[in-house]
Coordinates of C-alpha atoms and ligand atoms in Angstrom, one line a residue:
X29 CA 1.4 24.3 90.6
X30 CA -0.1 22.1 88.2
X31 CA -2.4 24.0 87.0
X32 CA 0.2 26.8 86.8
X33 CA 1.8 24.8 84.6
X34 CA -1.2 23.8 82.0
X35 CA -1.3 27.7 82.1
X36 CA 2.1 28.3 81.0
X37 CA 1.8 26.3 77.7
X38 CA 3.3 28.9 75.0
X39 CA 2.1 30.2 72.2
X40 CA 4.0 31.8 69.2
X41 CA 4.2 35.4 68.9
X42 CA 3.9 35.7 65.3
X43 CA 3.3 33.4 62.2
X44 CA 6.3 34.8 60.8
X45 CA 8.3 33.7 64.1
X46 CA 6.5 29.9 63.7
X47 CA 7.3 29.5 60.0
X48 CA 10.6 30.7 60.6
X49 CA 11.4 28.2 63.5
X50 CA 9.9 25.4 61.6
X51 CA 12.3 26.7 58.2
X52 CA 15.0 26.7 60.7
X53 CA 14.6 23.1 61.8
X54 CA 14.1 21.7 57.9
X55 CA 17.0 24.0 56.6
X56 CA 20.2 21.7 58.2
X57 CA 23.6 20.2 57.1
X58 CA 21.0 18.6 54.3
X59 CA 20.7 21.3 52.2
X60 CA 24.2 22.2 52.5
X61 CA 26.2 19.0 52.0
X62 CA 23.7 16.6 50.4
X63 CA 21.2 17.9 47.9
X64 CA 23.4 20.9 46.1
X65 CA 25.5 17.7 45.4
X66 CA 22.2 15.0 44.3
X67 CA 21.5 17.8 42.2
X68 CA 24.0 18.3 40.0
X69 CA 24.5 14.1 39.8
X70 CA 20.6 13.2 39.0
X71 CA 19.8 15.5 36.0
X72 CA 19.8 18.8 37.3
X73 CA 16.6 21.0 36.6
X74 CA 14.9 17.7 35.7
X75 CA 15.6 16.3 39.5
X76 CA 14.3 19.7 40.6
X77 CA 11.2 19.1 38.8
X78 CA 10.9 16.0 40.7
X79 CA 11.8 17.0 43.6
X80 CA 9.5 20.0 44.0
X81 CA 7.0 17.2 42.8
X82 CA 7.8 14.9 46.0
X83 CA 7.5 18.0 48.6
X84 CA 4.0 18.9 47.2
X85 CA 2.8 15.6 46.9
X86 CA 3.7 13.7 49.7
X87 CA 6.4 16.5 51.6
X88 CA 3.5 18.7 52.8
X89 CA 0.9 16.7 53.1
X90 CA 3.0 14.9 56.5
X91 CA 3.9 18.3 57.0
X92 CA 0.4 19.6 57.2
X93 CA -0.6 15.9 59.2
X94 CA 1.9 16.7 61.9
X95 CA 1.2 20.2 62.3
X96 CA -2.4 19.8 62.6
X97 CA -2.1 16.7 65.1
X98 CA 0.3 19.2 67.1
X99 CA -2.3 22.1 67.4
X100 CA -5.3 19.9 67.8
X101 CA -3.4 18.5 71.1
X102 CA -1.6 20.9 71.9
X103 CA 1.0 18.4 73.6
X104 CA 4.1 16.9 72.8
X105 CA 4.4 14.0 70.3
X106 CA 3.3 11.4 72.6
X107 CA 1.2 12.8 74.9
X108 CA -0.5 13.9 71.6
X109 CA -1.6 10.6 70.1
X110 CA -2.9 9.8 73.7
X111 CA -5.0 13.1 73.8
X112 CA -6.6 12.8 70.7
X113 CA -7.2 9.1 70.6
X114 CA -7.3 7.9 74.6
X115 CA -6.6 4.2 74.8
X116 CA -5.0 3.3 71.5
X117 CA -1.8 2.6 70.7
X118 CA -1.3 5.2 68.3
X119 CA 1.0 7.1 71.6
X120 CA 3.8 4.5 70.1
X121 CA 4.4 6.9 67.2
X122 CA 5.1 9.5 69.0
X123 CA 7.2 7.8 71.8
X124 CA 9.4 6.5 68.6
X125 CA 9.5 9.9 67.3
X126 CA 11.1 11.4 70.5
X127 CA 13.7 8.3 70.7
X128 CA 14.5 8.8 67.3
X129 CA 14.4 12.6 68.3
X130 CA 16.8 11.4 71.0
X131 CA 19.0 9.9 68.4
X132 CA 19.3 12.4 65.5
X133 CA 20.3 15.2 68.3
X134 CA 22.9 12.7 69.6
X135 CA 25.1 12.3 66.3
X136 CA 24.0 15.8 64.5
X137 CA 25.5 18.1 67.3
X138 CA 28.9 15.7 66.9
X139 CA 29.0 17.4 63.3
X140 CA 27.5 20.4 64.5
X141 CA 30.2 20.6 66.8
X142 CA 33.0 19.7 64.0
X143 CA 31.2 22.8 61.8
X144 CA 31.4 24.6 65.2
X145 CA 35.1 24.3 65.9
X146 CA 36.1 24.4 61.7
X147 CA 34.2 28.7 62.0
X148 CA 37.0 29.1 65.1
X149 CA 39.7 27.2 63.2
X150 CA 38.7 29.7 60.1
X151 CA 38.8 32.5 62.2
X152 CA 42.6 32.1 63.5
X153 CA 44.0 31.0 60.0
X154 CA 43.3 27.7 59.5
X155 CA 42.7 27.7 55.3
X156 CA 45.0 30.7 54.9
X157 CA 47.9 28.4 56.8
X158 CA 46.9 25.2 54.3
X159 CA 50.4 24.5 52.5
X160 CA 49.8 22.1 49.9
X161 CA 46.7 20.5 48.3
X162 CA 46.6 17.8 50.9
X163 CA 46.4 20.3 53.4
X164 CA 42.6 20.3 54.0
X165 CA 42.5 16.8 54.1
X166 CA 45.1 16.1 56.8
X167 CA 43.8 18.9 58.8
X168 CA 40.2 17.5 58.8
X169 CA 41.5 13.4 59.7
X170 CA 44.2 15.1 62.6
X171 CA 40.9 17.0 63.7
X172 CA 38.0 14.0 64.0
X173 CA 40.4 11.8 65.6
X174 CA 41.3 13.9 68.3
X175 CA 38.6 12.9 70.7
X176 CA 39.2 15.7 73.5
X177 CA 38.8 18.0 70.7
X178 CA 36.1 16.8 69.1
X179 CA 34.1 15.6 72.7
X180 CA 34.5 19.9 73.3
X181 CA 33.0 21.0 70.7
X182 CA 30.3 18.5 70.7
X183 CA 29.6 19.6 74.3
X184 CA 29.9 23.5 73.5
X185 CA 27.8 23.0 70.5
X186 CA 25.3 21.9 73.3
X187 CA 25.3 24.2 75.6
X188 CA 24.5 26.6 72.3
X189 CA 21.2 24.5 72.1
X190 CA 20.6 24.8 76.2
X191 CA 20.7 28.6 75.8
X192 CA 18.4 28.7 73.3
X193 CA 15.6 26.4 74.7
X194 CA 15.9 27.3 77.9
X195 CA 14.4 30.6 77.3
X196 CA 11.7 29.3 76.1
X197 CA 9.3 28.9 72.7
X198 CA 8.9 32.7 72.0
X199 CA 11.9 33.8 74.0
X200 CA 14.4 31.8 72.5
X201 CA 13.7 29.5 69.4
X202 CA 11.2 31.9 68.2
X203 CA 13.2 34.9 69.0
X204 CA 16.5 33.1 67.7
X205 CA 14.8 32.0 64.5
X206 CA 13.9 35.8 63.5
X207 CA 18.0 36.4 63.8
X208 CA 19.7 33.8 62.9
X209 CA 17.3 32.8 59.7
X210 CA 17.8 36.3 57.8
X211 CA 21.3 36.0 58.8
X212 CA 21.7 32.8 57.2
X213 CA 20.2 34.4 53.9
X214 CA 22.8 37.1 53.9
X215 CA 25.5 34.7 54.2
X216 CA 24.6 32.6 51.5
X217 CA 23.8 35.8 49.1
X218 CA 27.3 36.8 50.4
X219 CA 29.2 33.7 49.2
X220 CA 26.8 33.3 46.1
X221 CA 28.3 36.7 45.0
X222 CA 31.4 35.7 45.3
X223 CA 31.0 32.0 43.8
X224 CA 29.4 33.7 40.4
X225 CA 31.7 36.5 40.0
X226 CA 34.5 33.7 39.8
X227 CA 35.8 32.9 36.1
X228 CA 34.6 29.9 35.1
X229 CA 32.0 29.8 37.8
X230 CA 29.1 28.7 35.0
X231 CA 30.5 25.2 34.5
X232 CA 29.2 25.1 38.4
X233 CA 25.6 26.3 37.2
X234 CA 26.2 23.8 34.6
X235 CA 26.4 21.1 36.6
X236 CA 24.0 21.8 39.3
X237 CA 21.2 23.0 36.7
X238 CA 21.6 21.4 33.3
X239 CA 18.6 19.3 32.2
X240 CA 19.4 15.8 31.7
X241 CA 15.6 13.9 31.7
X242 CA 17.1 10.7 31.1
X243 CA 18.6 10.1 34.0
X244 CA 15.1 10.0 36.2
X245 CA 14.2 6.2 36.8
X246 CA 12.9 4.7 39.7
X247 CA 16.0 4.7 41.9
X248 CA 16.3 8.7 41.6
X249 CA 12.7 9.4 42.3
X250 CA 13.2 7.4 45.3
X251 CA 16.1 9.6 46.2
X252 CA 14.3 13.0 45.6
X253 CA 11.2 11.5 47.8
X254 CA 13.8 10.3 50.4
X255 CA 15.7 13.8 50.3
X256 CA 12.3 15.8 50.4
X257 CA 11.0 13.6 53.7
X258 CA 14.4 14.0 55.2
X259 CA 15.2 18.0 54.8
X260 CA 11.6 18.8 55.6
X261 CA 12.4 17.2 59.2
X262 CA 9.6 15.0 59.1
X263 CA 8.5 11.7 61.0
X264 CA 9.3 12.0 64.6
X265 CA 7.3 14.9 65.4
X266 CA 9.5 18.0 65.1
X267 CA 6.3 20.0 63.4
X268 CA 3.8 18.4 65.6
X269 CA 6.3 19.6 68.3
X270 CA 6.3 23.3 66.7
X271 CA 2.7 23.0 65.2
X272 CA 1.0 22.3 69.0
X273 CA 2.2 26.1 70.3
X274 CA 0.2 27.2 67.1
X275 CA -3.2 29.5 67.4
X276 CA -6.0 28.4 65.5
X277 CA -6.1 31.4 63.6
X278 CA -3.1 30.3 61.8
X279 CA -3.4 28.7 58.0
X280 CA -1.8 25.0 58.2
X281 CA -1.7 24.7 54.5
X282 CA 0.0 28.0 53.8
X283 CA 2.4 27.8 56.7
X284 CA 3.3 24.2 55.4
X285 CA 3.6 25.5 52.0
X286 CA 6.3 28.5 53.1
X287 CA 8.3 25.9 55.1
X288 CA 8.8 24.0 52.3
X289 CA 9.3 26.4 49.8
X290 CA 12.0 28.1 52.1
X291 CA 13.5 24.8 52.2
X292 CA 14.0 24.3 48.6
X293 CA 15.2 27.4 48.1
X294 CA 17.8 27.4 50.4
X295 CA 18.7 24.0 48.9
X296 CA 19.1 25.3 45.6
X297 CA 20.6 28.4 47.0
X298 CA 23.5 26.4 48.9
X299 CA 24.3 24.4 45.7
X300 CA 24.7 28.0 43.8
X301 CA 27.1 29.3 46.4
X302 CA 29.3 26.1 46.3
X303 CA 29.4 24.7 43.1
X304 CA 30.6 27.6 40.7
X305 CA 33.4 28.2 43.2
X306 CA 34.4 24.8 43.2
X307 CA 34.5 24.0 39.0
X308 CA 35.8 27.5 39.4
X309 CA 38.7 26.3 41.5
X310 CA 39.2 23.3 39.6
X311 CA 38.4 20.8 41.9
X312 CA 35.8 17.7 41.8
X313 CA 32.2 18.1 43.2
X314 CA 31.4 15.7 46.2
X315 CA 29.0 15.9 49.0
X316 CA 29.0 15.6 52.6
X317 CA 31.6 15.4 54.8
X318 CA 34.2 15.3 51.9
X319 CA 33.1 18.5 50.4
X320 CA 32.6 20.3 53.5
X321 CA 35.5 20.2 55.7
X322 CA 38.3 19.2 52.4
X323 CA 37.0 20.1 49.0
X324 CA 35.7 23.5 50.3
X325 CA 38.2 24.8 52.5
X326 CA 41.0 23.9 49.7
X327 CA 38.5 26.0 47.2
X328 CA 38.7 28.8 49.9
X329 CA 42.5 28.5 50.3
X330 CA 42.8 29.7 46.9
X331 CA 40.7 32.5 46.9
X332 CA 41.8 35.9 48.4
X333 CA 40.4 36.7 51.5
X334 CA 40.3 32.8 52.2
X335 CA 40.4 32.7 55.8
X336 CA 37.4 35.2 55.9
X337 CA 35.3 33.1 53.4
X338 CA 36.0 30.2 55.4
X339 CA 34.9 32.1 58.5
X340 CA 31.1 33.0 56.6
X341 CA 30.5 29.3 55.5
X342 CA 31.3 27.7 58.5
X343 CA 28.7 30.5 60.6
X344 CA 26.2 29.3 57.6
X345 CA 26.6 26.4 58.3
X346 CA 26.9 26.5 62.2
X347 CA 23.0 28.3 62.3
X348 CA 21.7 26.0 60.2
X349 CA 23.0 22.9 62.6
X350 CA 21.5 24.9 65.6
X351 CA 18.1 25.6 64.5
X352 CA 18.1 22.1 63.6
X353 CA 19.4 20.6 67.0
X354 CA 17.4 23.5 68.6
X355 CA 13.9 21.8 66.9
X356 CA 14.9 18.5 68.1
X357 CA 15.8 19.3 71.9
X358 CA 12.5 21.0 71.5
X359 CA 10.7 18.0 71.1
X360 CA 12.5 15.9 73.9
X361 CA 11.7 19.1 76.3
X362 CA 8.0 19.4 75.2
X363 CA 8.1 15.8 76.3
X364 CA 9.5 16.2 79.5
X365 CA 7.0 19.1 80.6
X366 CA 4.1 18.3 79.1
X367 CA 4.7 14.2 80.6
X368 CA 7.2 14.5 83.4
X369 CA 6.3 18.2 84.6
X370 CA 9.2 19.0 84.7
X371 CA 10.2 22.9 84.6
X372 CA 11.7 24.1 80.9
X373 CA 15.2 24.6 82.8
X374 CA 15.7 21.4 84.1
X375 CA 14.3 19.6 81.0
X376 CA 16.4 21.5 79.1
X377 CA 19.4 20.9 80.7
X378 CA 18.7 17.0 81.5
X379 CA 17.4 16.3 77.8
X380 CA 20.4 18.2 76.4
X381 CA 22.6 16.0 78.8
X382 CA 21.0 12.9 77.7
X383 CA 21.9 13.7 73.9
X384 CA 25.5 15.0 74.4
X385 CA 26.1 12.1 76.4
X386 CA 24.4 9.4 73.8
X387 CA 26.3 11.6 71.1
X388 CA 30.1 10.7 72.6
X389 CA 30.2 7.2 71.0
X390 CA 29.5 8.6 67.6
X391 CA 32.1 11.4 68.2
X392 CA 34.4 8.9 69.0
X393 CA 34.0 7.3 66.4
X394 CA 35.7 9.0 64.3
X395 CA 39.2 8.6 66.3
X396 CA 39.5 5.7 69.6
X397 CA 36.6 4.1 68.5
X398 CA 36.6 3.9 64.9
X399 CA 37.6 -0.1 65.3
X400 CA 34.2 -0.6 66.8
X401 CA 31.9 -1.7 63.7
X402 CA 28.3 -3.0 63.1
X403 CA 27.9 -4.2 59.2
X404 CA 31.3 -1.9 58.9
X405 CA 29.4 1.3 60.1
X406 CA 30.7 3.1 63.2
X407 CA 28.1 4.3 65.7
X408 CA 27.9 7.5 63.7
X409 CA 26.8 5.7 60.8
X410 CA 25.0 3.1 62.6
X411 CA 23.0 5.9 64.4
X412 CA 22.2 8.1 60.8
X413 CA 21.4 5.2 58.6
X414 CA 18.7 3.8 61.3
X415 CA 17.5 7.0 62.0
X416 CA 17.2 8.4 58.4
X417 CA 16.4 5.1 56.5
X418 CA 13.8 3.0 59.6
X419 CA 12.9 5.4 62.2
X420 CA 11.6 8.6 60.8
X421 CA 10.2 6.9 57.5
X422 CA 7.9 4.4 60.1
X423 CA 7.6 7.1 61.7
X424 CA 6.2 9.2 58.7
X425 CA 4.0 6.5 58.1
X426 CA 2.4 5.9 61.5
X427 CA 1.6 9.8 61.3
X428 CA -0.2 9.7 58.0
X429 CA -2.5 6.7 58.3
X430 CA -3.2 8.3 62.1
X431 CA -4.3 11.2 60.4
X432 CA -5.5 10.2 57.1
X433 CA -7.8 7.6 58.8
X434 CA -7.2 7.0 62.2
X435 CA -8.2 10.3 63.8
X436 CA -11.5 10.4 62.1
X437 CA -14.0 13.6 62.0
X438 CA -12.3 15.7 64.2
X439 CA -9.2 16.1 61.7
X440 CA -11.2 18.2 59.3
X441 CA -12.5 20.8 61.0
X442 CA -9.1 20.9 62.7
X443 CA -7.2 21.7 59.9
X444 CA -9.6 24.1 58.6
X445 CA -9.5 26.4 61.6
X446 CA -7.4 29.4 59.8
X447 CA -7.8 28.7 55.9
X448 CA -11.1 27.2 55.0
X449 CA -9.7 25.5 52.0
X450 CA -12.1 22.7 52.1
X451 CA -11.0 21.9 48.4
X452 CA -7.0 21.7 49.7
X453 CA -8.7 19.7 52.2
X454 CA -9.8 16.7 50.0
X455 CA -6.4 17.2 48.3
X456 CA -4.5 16.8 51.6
X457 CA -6.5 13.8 53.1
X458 CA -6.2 11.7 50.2
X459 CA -2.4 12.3 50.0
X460 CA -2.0 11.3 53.8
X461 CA -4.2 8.5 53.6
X462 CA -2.8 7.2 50.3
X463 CA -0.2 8.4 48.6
X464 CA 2.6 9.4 50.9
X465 CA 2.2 6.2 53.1
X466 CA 2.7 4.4 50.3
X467 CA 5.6 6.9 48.8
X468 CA 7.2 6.6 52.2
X469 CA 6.7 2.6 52.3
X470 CA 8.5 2.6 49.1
X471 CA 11.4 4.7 50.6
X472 CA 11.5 2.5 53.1
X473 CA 12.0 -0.8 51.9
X474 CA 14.0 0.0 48.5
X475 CA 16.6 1.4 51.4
X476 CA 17.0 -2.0 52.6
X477 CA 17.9 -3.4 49.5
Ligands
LIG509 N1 16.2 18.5 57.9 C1 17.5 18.4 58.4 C2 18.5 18.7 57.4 O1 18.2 19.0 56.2 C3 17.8 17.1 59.0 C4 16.7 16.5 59.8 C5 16.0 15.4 59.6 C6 16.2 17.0 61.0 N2 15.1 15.1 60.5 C7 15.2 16.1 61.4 C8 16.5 18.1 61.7 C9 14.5 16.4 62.5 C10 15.8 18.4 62.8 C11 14.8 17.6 63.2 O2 19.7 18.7 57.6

């Protein structure tokens, strides 16, 4: 049996179906909700410019350090820190990483499942029955409060995940990735054709894309560094997850490189679907929950067709919550058969257990719950501001240093196994060992204060 199992380790089928997956997992309610919106607010194309700066510079390079510590140990986040330096303690960054794995999942499927239940509420009516310009609004605060609803949702958004993983790296994420990733794409070129063809629709490229350098000081660089480290998924191990079922034949740099750039693009891409049809509609840009579930479906109610429109953002936005979630129960289930030895069923289903259960709190927190506080965040908030502002920046440290000088020799001609870039090389290793510890650092303690 054992050795069965060693045997059984998966690899990709295709680059293609590995860059995809890893896309899939960095293109989430992020790129939707958040940067269209940071966008438009920090200077437009100048905030791109920095942005794009802050995913080469210090983006990829923890990128490139977790996918290359993944296929040089071919485990799981823990098990490999122990398998490529026995005895440390360096295993502790990995073991954080799947906790804050743990975590993430828990309070991202509770939204996941909101997005879920708002492409069924689309789909029987729900924006083309919105009466009055309230409308959106009420529905969304009758909707997360009502905890049976919500706790449904949450658990079918789950059992999405389950029957995804289950099947396996190449039979289900990798599979899944190759449909639901173009999909995505045809959505959003979808609603971008109709957002632009709306009059009035280029005050919305105005705002997202009009050049305004002076508004880039040190608290917006920090933002675009956070936002980039953030939507690329990284510091808890998703890509060393995804990197260890690699081949060596594959190119790190360039796979890291299409991730990101994917990424971006959607980013950008999201903020052009929303945006004109929102300045078209005469209503005020926002960002996050706000904009999703009451600015836009009050821009859809008055649009023809506004039930149908509804319908394509909330699928958009439903795939790119479950490759997400998918890439983080990944992680957990890596851990539990690479450690535990546990079959891919069972882990599935126990890890995916473990998270909807964690995840219940948060969900209730929007309704019975919402009294319970800690520095006036609910346990949603509590869980996504320790997550996103300690855990996966640490976390994002603890894997640069490891690679940048902890691993030693062996990094190197690791990384080089499929590109041979040995100039990229010196580029990369003085960005992990320098630069983005100290970019993250940064991120780090300025979101304390
Ligand atoms: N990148 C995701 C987004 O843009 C969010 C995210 C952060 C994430 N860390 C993650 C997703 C780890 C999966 C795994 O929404």
């Amino acid at each position: 049996m054992q050795s069965d199992r060693k045997a059984v380790r998966e690899n990709w089928g295709s680059r293609l179906g590995f860059v995809l997956a890893a896309a899939g997992s960095a293109i989430g309610l992020g790129n939707v909700w958040r940067f269209p919106y940071v966008l438009g607010e920090n200077g437009g194309f100048a905030f791109l410019l920095v942005y794009l700066c802050c995913v080469v510079l210090i983006g990829l390079p923890i990128m490139g350090a977790e996918m290359v510590i993944g296929r040089g140990s071919r485990r799981n986040p823990f098990g490999a820190f122990k398998a490529l330096l026995p005895g440390s303690a360096w295993w502790l960054v990995g073991a954080i990483g799947i906790v804050t794995g743990v975590i993430i999942l828990s309070y991202y499927n509770v939204v996941a499942g909101w997005t879920l239940a708002y492409l069924f509420r689309s789909l029987t009516g729900l924006v083309s029955g919105f009466t009055g310009p309230d409308s959106a609004e009420l529905a969304y605060e009758s909707f997360v409060s009502d905890s049976a609803q919500v706790v449904i949702y949450l658990f079918l958004f789950a059992v999405l995940g389950i029957l995804v993983v289950a099947q396996g790296v190449k039979g289900g994420i990798e599979r899944w990735a190759k449909i639901l990733m173009p999909t995505l794409f045809l959505l959003l070129l979808l609603l971008i054709g109709r957002s632009l063809t709306l009059e009035g629709s280029g005050d919305g490229l105005a705002f997202l894309f009009a050049p305004d350098f002076s508004k880039i000081n040190g608290d917006v660089i920090l933002m675009a560094m956070g936002q980039a480290f953030y939507s690329l998924s990284l510091g808890m191990g998703v890509m060393i997850t995804y990197g260890s079922y690699l081949d060596n034949r594959t190119n790190i740099f360039s796979s890291a490189g299409t991730v990101a750039g994917l990424d971006a693009l959607i980013a950008v891409l999201a903020g052009v679907a929303i945006f004109p049809a929102v300045f078209a509609m005469g209503m005020e840009p926002s960002s996050g929950f706000g904009l999703t579930y009451q600015v836009l479906p009050m821009v859809f109610a008055k649009l023809p067709l506004s039930d149908v429109l509804s319908s394509l953002f909330f699928l958009l936005l439903t795939i790119a919550a479950l490759t997400s979630a998918i890439s983080l129960l990944e992680v957990m289930v890596s851990f539990a058969t690479d450690e535990l030895h546990w079959t891919r069923a069972r882990a599935t289903i126990i890890m995916a257990a473990f998270a909807f259960v964690v995840g219940v709190p948060s969900a209730l927190s929007f309704g019975v719950w919402s009294d319970v506080t800690v520095f006036g965040l609910g346990f949603f908030g509590v869980a996504d501001y320790i997550t996103a502002n300690v855990l996966l920046p640490l976390g994002g440290i603890g894997i640069a240093v490891f690679a940048g000088w902890a691993w030693g020799r062996g990094v190197k001609q690791e990384i080089l196994l499929g590109s041979n870039q040995e100039t990229l090389y010196y580029v990369w290793l003085w960005s992990v060992r320098i630069l983005a510890p100290i970019a993250v650092a940064l991120i780090l303690i300025f979101n304390f204060v």
